[in-house]
Coordinates of C-alpha atoms in Angstrom, one line a residue:
X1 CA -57.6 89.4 -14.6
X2 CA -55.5 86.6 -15.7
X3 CA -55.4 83.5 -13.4
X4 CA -52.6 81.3 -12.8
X5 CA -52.8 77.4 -11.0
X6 CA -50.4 74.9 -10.2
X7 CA -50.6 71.8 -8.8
X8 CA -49.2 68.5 -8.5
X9 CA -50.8 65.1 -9.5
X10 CA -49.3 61.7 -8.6
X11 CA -50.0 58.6 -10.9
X12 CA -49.4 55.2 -9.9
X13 CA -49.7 51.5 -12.0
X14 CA -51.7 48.8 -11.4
X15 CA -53.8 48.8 -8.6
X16 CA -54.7 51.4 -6.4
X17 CA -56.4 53.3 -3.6
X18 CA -58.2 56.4 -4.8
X19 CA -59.0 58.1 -2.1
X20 CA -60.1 61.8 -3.0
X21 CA -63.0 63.3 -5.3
X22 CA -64.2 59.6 -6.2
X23 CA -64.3 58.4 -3.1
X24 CA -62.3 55.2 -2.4
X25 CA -62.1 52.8 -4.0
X26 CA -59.9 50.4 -6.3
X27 CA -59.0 50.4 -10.0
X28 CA -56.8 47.7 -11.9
X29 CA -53.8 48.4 -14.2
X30 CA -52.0 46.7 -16.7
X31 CA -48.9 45.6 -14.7
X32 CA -51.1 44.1 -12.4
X33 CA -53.4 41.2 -14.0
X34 CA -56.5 39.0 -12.4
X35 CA -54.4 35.8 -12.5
X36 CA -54.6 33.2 -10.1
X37 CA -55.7 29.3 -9.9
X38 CA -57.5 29.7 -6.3
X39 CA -56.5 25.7 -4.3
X40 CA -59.7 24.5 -5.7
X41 CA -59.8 25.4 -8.7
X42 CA -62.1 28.4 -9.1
X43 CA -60.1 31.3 -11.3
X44 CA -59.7 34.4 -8.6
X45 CA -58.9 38.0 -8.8
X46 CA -54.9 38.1 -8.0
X47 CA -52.4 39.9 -9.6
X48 CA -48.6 40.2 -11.5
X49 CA -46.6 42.8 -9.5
X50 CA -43.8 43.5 -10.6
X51 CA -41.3 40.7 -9.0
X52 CA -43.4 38.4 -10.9
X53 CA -46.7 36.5 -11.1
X54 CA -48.4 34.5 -8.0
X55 CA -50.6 31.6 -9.2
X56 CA -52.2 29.7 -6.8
X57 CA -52.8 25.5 -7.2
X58 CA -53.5 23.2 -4.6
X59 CA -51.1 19.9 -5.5
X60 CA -52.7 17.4 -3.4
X61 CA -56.7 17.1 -4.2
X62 CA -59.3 16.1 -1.9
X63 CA -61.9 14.9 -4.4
X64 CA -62.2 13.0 -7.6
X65 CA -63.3 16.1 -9.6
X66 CA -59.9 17.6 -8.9
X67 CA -58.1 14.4 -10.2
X68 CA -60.6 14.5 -13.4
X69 CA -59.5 18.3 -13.8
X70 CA -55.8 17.3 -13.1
X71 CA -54.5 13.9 -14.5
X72 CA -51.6 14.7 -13.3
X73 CA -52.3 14.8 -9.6
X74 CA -52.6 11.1 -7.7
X75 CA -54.6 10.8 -4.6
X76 CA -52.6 8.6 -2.9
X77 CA -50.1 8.6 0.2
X78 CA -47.2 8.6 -2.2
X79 CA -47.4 12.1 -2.8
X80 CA -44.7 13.9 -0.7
X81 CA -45.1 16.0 2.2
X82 CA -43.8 19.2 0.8
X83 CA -45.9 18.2 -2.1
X84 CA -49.3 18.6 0.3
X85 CA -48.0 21.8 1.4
X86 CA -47.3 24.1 -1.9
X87 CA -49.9 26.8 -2.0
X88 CA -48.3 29.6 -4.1
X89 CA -46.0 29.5 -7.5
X90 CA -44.1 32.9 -7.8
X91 CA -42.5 33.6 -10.9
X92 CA -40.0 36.5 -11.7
X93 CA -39.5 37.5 -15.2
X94 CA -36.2 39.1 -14.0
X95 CA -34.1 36.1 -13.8
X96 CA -37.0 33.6 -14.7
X97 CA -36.7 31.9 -11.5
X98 CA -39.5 29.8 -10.2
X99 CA -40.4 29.6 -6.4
X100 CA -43.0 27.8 -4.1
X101 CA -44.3 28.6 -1.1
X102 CA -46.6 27.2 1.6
X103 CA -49.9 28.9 3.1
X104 CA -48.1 30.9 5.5
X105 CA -45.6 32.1 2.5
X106 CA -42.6 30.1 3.4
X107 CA -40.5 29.0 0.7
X108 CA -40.3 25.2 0.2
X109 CA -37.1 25.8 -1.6
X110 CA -35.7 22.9 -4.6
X111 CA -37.9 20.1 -3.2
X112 CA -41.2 21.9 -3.4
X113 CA -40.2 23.2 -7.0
X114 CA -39.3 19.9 -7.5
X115 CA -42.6 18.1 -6.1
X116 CA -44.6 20.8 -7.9
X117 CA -42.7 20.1 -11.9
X118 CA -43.8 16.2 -10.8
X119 CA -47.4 16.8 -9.4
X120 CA -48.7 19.6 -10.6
X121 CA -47.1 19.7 -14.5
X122 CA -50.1 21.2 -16.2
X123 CA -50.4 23.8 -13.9
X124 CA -47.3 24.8 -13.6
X125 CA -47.5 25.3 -17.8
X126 CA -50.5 27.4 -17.3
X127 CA -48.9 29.8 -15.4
X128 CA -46.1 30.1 -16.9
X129 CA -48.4 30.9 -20.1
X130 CA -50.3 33.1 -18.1
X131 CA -47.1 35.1 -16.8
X132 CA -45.9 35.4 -20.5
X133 CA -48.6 36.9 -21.7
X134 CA -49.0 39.2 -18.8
X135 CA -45.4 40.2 -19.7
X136 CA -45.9 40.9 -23.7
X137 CA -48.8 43.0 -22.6
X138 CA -47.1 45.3 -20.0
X139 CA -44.3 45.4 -23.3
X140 CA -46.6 46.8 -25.1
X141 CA -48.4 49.3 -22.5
X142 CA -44.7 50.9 -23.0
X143 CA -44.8 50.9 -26.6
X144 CA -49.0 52.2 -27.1
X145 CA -49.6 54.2 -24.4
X146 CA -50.3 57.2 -27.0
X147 CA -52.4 55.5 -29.0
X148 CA -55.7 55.8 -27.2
X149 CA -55.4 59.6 -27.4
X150 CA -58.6 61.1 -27.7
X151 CA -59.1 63.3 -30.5
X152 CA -59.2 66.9 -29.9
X153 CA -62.9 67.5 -31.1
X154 CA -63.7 65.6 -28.3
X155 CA -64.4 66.7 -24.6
X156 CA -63.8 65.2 -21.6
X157 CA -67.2 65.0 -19.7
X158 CA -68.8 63.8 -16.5
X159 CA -69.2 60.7 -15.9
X160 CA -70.7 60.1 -12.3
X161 CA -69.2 56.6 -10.3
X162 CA -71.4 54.8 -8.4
X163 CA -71.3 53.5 -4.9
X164 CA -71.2 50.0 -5.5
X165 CA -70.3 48.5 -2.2
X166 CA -73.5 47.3 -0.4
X167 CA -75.4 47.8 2.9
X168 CA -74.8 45.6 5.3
X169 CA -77.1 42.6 5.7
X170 CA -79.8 42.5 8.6
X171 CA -78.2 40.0 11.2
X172 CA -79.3 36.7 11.9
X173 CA -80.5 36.4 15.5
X174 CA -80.3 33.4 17.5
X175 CA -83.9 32.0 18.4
X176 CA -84.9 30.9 21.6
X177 CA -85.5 27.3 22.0
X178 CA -87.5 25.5 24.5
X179 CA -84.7 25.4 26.9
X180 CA -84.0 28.7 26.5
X181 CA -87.4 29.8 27.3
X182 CA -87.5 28.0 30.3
X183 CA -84.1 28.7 31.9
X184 CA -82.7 32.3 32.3
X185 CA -79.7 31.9 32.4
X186 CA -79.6 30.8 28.8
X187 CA -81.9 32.8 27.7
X188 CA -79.8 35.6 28.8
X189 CA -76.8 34.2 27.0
X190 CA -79.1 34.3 23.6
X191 CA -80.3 38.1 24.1
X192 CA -76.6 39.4 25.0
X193 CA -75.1 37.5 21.7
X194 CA -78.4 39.0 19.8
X195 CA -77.5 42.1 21.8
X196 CA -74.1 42.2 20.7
X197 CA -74.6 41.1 17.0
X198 CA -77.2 44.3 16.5
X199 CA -74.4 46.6 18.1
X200 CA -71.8 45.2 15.8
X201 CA -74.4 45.7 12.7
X202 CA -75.2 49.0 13.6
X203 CA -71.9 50.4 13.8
X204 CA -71.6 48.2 10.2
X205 CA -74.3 50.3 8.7
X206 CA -72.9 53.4 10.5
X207 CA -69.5 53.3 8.6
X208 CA -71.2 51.9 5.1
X209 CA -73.7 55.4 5.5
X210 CA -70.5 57.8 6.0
X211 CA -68.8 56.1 3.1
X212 CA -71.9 56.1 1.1
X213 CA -72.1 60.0 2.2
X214 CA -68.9 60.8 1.4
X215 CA -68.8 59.3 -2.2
X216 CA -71.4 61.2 -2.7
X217 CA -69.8 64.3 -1.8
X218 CA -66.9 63.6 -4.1
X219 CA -69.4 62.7 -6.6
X220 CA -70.9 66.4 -6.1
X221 CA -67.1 68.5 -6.3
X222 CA -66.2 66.2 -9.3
X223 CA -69.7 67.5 -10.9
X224 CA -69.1 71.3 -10.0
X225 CA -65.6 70.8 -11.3
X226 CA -66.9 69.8 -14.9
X227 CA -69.6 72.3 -14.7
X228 CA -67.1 75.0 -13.9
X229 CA -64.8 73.8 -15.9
X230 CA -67.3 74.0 -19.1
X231 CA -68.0 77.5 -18.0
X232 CA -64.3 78.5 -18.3
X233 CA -63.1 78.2 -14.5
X234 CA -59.1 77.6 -15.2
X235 CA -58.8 76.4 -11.6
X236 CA -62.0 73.9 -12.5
X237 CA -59.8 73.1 -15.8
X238 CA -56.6 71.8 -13.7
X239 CA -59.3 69.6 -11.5
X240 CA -61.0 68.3 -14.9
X241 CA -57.4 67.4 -16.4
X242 CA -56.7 65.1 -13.0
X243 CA -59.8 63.7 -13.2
X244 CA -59.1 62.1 -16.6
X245 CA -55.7 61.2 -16.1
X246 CA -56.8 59.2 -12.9
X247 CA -59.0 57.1 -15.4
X248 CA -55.5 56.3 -17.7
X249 CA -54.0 52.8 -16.6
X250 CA -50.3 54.2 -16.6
X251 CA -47.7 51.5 -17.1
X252 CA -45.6 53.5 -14.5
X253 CA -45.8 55.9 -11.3
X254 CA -44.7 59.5 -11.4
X255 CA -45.5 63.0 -10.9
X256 CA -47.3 65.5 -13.0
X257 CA -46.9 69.2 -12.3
X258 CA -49.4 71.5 -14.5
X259 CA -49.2 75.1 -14.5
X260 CA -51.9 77.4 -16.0
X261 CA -51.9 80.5 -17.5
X262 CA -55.7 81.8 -18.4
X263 CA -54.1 85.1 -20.1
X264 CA -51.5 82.7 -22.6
X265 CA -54.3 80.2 -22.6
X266 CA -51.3 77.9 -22.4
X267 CA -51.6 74.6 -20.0
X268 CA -47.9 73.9 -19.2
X269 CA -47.2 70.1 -18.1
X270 CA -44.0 68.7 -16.6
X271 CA -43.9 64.8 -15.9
X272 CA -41.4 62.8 -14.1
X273 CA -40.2 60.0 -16.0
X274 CA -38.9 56.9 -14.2
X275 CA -35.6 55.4 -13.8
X276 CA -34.2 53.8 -17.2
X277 CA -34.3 50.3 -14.9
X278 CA -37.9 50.6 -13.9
X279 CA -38.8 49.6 -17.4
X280 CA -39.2 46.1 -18.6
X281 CA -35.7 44.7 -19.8
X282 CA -36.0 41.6 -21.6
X283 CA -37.8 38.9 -23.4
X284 CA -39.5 36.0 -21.5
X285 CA -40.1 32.1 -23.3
X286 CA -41.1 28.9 -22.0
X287 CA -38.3 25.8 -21.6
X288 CA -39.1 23.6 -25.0
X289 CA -37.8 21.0 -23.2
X290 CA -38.9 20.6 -19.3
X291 CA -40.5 23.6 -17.5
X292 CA -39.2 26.8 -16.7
X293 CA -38.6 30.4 -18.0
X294 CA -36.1 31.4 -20.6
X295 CA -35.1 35.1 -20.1
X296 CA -33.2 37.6 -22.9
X297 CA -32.2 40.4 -21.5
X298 CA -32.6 43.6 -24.1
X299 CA -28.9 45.0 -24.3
X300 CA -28.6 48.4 -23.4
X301 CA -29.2 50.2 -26.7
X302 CA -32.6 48.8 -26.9
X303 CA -33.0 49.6 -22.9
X304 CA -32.3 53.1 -24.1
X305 CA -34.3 53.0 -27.0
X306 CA -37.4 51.8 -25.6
X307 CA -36.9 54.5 -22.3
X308 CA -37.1 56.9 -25.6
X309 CA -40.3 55.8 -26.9
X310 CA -42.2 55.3 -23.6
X311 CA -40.8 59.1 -22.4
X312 CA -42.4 60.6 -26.2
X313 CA -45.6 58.5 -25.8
X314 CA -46.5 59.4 -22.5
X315 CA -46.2 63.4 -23.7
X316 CA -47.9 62.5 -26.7
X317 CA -50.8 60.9 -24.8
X318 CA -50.8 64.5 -21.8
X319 CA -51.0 66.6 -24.6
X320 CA -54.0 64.9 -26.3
X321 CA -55.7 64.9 -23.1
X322 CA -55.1 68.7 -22.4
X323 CA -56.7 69.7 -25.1
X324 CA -60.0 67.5 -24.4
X325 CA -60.6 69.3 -21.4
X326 CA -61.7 72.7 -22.8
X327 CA -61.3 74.3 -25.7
X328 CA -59.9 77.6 -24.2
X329 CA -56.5 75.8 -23.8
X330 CA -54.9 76.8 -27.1
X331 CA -51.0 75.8 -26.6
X332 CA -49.8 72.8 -24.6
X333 CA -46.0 72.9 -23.1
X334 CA -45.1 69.4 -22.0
X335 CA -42.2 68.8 -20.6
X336 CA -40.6 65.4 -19.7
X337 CA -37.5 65.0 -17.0
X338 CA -36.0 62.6 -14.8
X339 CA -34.0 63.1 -11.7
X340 CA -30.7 61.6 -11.5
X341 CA -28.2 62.3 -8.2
X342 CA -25.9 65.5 -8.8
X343 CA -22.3 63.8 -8.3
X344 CA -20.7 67.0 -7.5
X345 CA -23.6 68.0 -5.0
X346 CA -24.9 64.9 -3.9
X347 CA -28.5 66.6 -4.4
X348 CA -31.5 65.1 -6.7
X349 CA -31.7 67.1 -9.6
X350 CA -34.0 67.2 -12.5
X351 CA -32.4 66.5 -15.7
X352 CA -34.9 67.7 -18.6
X353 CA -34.9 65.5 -21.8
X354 CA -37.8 67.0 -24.1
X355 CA -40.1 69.7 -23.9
X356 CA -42.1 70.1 -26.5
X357 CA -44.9 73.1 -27.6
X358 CA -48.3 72.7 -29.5
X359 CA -50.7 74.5 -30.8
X360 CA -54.2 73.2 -31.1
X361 CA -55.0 74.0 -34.7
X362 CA -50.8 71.8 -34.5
X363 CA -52.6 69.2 -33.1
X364 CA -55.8 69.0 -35.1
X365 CA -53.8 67.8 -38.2
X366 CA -53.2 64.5 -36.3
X367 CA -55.4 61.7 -37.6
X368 CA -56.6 60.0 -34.7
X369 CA -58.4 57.6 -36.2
X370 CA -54.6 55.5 -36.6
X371 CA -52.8 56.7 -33.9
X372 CA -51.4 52.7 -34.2
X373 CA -49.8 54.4 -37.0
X374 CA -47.8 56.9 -35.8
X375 CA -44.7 56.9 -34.3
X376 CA -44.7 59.3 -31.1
X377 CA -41.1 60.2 -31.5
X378 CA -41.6 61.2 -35.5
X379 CA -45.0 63.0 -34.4
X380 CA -43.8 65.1 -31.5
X381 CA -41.2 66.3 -33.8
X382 CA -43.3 68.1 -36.4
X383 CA -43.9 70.6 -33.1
X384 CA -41.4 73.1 -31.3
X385 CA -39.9 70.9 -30.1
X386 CA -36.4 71.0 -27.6
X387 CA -35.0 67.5 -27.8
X388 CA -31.5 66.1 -28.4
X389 CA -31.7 62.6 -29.9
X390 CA -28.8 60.5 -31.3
X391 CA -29.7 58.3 -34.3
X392 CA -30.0 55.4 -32.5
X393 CA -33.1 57.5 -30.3
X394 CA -30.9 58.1 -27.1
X395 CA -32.6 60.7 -25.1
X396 CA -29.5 63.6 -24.2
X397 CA -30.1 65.8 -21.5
X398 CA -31.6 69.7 -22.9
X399 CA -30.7 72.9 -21.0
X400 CA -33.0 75.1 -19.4
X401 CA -31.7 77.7 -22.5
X402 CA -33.3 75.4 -25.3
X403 CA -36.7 75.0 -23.3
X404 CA -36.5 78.6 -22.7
X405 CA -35.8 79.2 -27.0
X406 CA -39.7 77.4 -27.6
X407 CA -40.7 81.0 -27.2
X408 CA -44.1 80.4 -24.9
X409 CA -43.1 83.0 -23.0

């Protein structure tokens, strides 16, 4: 009897909570990069959301070290007020604007900006370096996405997570002195703190042993879902294929929709791409002259061009990572859309851009050993493909008719 699944699957950028089959935890994405000067000078994890990046510099030292580290910075009362109180550096890549802020995340407006160019130069350069490379690399997450597409001839196995967060520490008990000994009412201060310390630890340990427990569990339903899935399960196959997308560091969030169809052997995908504006837009560059942000915003026909390469990596990369997940699945449908407000109707509807089928023996002429190489877009199109694309690679909208004519059905 032929079995058919569907099911959604939400991917997100960056970081995120997992909170599922593995348990939760957190895993880091491209968009959002370790990045921050903590106030005294220790690198910490922080991150560049999409607004812009937050780096972190204390401007007025406390110790000779810092002044070593910063010739910039002068301990001495002639440093401003606002000056002592700039704890965060925000920078947008938007408009390449440049913000301060205190510890409680007010924003010391043009004199802070201001006191930070004149104490706190250097730093101010390092970010600024920082946030442009952060920038050129979520560029090219766009651009690359397909080419860590695994190669067919591999399958996508079980790798088990561990719990890495660690059991709480015995507490430290207060000791009784020799006052303490001697006088009960202090000594029965010291035993209801000691009293109240082991409570808190216990119910510590209590909630680390139910999360330990319930990775665990995960753990075991993400093991029996690649054991089934090895065995033929299609349901188990659906599970397997969210399991490895959840380990892809997508640039952006959407949803995935598979449907399965164990008599076809066909593993049909629909992703929702995002908005043409959620996409970076433009080139950043540091002032030659002075400090600041030079931004070049892409004009539109590159907007659209680059919304076209992003749509045909991202279905390059689903594909490839359908067909790692078992070998049964012998045609791949993937179809990309976006939803865009019906002016007539005033309803979300889904506009469909490319759908595209492959066959595995299709896919095995790839050479995946230079997927740098190959152009999505060009590659896609040696398949049955529905697509209408200008010659400048503007995505048209496709009927339901021409997704229909790929003949999977």
């Amino acid at each position: 009897m032929a079995f058919r699944h569907r099911t959604s699957i939400r991917i997100a950028p960056g970081f995120r909570v997992n909170i599922g089959k593995r348990g939760v935890g957190l895993s880091a994405g491209t968009r959002k990069t370790p990045l921050s000067l903590h106030r005294r000078g220790q690198w910490e994890s922080l991150n560049i959301p999409d607004a812009g990046v937050t780096y972190r510099e204390r401007i007025a030292g406390e110790t000779t070290r810092n002044a070593k580290a910063y010739p910039s910075l002068q301990l001495s009362t002639d440093i401003p007020d606002v000056a002592r109180r700039i704890e965060q550096v925000r920078i947008r890549s938007v408009d390449g604007s440049i913000r301060v802020f205190d510890e409680h995340g007010q924003d010391l407006g043009e004199d802070g900006l201001q006191a930070a160019k004149s104490f706190a130069a250097e730093s101010l350069r390092k970010a600024l370096d920082t946030h442009m490379q952060g920038h050129s690399a979520l560029l090219e997450s766009f651009r690359s996405l397909h080419a860590q597409t695994p190669s067919p001839e591999q399958t996508a196995t079980y790798l088990p997570t561990t719990f890495e967060e660690p059991a709480p520490e015995p507490p430290r008990l207060r000791k009784l002195g020799l006052i303490e000994r001697f006088m009960s009412k202090k000594r029965g201060e010291v035993e209801r703190q000691n009293f109240a310390t082991l409570l808190l630890h216990r119910e510590a340990t209590k909630n680390w042993q139910s999360a330990k427990e319930e990775h665990e569990q995960f753990e075991a339903e993400r093991k029996s879902a690649y054991r089934l899935c090895q065995q033929g399960d299609w349901s188990a196959i659906t599970q397997v294929f969210e399991d490895v997308l959840e380990d892809i560091d997508w640039p952006t969030e959407g949803d995935i929709a598979v449907d399965t169809d164990e008599l076809k052997r066909l593993f049909s995908i629909e992703v929702e791409l995002p908005d043409i504006e959620q996409l970076p837009s433009e080139d950043v560059a540091a002032y030659k002259r002075g400090i600041g942000l030079s931004v070049k915003p892409f004009p539109q026909r590159k907007k659209q061009q680059r919304f076209c390469s992003y749509a045909h990596s991202m279905l390059f990369r689903l594909i490839g990572e359908a067909f790692t997940v078992h070998s049964d699945i012998n045609t791949v449908l993937a179809t990309a859309f976006k939803t865009e407000i019906n002016d007539a109707t005033g309803q979300a509807d889904n506009v469909y851009l490319i759908s595209v089928l492959v066959h595995r023996k299709q896919w095995t002429r790839l050479n995946f050993q230079n997927l740098d190489a190959v152009d999505p877009i060009i590659a896609l199109g040696r398949f049955n493909i529905a697509r209408s694309l200008t010659k400048m690679r503007t995505l048209i909208p496709i009927s339901s008719e021409q997704i229909s004519a790929l003949g999977f059905q």
